[in-house]
PDB file of C-alpha atoms in Angstrom:
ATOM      1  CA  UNK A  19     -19.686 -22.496  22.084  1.00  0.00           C
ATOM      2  CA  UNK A  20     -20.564 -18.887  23.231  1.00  0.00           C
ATOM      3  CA  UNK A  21     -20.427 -15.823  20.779  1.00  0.00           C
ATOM      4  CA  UNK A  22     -17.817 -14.504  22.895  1.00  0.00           C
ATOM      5  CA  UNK A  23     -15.661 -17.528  22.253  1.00  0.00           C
ATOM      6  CA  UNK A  24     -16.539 -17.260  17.970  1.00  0.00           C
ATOM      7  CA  UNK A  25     -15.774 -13.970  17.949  1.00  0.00           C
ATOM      8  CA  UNK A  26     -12.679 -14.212  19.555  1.00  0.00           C
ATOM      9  CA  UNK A  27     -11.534 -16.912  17.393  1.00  0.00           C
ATOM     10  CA  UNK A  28     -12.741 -15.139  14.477  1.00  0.00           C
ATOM     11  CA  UNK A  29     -10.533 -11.750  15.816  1.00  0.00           C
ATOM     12  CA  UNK A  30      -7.268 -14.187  16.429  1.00  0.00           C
ATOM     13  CA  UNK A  31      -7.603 -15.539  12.473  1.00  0.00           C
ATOM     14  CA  UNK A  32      -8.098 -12.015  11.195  1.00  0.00           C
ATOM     15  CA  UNK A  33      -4.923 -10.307  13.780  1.00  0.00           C
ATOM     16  CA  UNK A  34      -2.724 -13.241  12.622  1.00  0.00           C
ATOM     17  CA  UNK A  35      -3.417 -13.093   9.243  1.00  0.00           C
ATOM     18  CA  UNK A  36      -3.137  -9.306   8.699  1.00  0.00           C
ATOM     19  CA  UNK A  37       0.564  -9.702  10.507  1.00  0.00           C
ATOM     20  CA  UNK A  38       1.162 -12.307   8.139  1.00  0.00           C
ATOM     21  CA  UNK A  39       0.543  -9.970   5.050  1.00  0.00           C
ATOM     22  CA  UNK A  40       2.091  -7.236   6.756  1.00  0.00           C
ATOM     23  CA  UNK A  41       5.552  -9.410   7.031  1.00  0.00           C
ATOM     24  CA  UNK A  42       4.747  -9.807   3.798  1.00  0.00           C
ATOM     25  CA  UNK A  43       4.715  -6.596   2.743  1.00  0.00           C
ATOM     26  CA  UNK A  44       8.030  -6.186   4.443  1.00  0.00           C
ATOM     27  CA  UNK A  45      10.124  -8.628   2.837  1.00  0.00           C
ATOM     28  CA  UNK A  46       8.729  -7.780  -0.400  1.00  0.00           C
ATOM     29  CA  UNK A  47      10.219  -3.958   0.167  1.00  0.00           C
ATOM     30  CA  UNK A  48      13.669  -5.462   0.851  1.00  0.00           C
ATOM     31  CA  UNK A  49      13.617  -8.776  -1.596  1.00  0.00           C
ATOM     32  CA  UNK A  50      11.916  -6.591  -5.074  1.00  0.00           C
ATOM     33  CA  UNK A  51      14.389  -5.506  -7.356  1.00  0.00           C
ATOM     34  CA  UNK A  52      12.945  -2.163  -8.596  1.00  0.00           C
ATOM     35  CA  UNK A  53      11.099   0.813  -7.201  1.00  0.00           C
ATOM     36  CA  UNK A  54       7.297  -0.219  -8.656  1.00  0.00           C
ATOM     37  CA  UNK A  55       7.808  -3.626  -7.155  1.00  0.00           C
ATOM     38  CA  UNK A  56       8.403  -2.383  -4.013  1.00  0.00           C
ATOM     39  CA  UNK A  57       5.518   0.296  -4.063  1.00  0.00           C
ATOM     40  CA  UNK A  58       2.916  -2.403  -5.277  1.00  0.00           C
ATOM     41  CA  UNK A  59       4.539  -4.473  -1.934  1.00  0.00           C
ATOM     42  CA  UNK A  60       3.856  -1.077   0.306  1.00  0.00           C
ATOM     43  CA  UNK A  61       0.619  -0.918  -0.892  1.00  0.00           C
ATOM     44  CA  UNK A  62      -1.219  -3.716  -1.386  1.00  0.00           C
ATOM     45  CA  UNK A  63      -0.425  -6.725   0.991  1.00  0.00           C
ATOM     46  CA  UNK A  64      -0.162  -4.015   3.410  1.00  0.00           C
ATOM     47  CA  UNK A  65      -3.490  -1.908   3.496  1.00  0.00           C
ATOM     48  CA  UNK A  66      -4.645  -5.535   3.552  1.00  0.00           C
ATOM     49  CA  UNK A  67      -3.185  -6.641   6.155  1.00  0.00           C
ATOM     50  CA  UNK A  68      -3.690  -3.702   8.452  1.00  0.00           C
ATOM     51  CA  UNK A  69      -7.555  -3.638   7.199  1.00  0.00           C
ATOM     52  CA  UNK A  70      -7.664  -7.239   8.788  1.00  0.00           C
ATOM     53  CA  UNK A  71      -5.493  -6.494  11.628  1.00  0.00           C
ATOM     54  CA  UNK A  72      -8.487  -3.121  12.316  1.00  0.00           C
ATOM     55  CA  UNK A  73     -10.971  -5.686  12.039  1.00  0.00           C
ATOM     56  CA  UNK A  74      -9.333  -8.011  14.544  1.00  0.00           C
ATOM     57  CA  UNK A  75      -9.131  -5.511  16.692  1.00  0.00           C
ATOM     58  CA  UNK A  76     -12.725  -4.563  16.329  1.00  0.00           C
ATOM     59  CA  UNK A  77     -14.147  -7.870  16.835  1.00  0.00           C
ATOM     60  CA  UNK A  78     -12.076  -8.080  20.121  1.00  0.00           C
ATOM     61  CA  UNK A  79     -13.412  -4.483  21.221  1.00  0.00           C
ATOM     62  CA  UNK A  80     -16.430  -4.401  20.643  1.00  0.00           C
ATOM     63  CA  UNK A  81     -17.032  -0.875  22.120  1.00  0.00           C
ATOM     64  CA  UNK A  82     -18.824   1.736  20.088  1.00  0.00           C
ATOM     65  CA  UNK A  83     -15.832   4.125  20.407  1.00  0.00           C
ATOM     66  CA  UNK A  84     -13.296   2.005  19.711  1.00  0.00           C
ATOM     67  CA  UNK A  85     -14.550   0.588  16.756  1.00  0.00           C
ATOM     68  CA  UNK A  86     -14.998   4.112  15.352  1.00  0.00           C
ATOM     69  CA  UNK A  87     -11.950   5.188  16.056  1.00  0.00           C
ATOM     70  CA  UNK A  88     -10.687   2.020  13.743  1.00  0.00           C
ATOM     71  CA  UNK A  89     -13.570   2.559  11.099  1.00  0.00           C
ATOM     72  CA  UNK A  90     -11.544   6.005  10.524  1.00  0.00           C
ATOM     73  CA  UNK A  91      -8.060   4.453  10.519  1.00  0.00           C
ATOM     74  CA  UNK A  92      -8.853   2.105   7.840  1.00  0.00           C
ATOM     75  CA  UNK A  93     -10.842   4.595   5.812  1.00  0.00           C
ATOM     76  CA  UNK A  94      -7.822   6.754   5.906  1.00  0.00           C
ATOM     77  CA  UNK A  95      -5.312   4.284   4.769  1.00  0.00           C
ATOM     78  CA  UNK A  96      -7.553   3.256   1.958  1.00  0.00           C
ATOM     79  CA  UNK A  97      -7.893   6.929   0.992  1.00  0.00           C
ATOM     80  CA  UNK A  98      -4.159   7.892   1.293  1.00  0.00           C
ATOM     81  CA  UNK A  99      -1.819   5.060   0.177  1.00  0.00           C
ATOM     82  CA  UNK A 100      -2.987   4.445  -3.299  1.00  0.00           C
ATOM     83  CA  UNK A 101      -2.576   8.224  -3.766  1.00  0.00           C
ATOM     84  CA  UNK A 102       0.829   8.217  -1.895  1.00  0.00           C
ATOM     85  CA  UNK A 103       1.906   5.254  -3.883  1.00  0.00           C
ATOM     86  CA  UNK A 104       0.987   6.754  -7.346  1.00  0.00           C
ATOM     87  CA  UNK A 105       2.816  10.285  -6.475  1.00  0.00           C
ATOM     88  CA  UNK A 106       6.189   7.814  -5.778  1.00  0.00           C
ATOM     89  CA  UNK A 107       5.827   5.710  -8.922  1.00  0.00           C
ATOM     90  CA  UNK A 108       5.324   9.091 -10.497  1.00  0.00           C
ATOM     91  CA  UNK A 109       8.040  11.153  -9.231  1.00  0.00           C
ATOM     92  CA  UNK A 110      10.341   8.117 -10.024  1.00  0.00           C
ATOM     93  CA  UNK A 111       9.552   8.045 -13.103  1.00  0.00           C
ATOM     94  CA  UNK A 112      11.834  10.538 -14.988  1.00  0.00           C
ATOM     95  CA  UNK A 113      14.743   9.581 -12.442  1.00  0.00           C
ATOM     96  CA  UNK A 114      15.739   6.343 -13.837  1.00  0.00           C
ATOM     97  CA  UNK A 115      14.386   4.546 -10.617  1.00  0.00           C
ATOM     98  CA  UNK A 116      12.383   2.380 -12.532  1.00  0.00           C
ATOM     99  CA  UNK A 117      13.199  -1.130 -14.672  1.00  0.00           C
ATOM    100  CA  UNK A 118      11.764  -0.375 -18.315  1.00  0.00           C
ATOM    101  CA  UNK A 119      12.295  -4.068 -19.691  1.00  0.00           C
ATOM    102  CA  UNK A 120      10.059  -5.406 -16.498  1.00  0.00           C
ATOM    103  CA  UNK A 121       6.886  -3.098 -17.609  1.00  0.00           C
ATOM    104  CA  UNK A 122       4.263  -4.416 -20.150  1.00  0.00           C
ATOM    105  CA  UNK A 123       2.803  -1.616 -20.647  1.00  0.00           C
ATOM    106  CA  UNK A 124       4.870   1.708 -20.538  1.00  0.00           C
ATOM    107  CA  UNK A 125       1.997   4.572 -21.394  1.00  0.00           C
ATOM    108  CA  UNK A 126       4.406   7.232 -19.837  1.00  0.00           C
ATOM    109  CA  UNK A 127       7.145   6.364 -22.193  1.00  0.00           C
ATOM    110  CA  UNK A 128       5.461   8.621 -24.888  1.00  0.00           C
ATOM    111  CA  UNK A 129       5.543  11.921 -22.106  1.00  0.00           C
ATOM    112  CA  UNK A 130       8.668  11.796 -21.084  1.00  0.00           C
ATOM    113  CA  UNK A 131      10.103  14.459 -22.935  1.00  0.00           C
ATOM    114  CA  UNK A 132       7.393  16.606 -20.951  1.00  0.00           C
ATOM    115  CA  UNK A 133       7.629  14.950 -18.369  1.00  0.00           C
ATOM    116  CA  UNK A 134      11.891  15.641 -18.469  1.00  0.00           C
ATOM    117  CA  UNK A 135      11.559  19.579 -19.414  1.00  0.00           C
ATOM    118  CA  UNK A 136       9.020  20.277 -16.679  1.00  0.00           C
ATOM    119  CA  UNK A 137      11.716  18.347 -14.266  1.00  0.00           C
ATOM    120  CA  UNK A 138      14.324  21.125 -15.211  1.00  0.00           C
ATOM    121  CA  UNK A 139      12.209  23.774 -15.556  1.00  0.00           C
ATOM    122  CA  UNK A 140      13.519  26.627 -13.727  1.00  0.00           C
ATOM    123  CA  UNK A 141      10.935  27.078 -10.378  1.00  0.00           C
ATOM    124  CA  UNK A 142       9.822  30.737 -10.137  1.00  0.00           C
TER     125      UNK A 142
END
C-alpha cells in the first residue's frame, strides 16, 4: 500500500467522522430541551467535527496553500465559538431561557439581582 492510498483512507475516516458529529450537533439543537443544552450541542460536537472534517480535507490536499488556508479556519472556530457560546448562555440568563432544576451548579443565581437591574437600566 502506497502513502497516497493511507492517507487517503486516513482523510475518508476523518471527513466521515467529522459529518457524523456535525449531524450530531444538529439533532442535538432540535432534540435538547433548554437553551444551555443546545449551546453545549453548537459547540462542542461541532468545532469537533469541523476540526476533523479541516483535517480531512488537509490530508486530501496536501498543498501548502490550502492547508493554510484550513490551519486558519480551524484556529478561528476554536477562538470564536466558545466565546460566542458563553455571550448566549449569558445573555439568556436573566431572560428565563434557561431550566434552573437541570443545573448543578447555579454560581449566577447569587448575581442576578445585578445582573436584572443592569438589564433595565436605562441606556444613555
Amino acid at each position: 500500500m502506497s502513502l497516497d492510498a493511507v492517507l487517503d483512507i486516513a482523510a475518508a475516516v476523518c471527513l466521515i467522522t467529522g459529518a457524523l458529529l456535525s449531524l450530531a450537533a444538529g439533532v442535538a439543537l432540535v432534540r435538547f430541551p433548554d437553551l444551555l443544552t443546545r449551546m453545549h450541542a453548537a459547540a462542542k460536537p461541532q468545532v469537533l467535527g469541523l476540526l476533523l472534517v479541516l483535517v480531512g480535507c488537509g490530508l486530501r490536499l496536501r498543498t501548502g496553500v490550502d492547508i493554510t488556508t484550513l490551519v486558519l479556519v480551524g484556529a478561528f472556530q476554536l477562538a470564536t465559538a466558545p466565546v460566542a457560546a458563553h455571550m448566549v448562555g449569558r445573555a439568556a440568563y436573566p431572560h428565563d431561557q434557561i431550566r434552573t432544576d437541570l443545573l448543578l451548579t447555579d454560581e449566577l443565581a447569587a448575581h442576578l439581582d445585578r445582573v436584572a437591574a443592569d438589564r433595565d437600566a436605562p441606556r444613555a
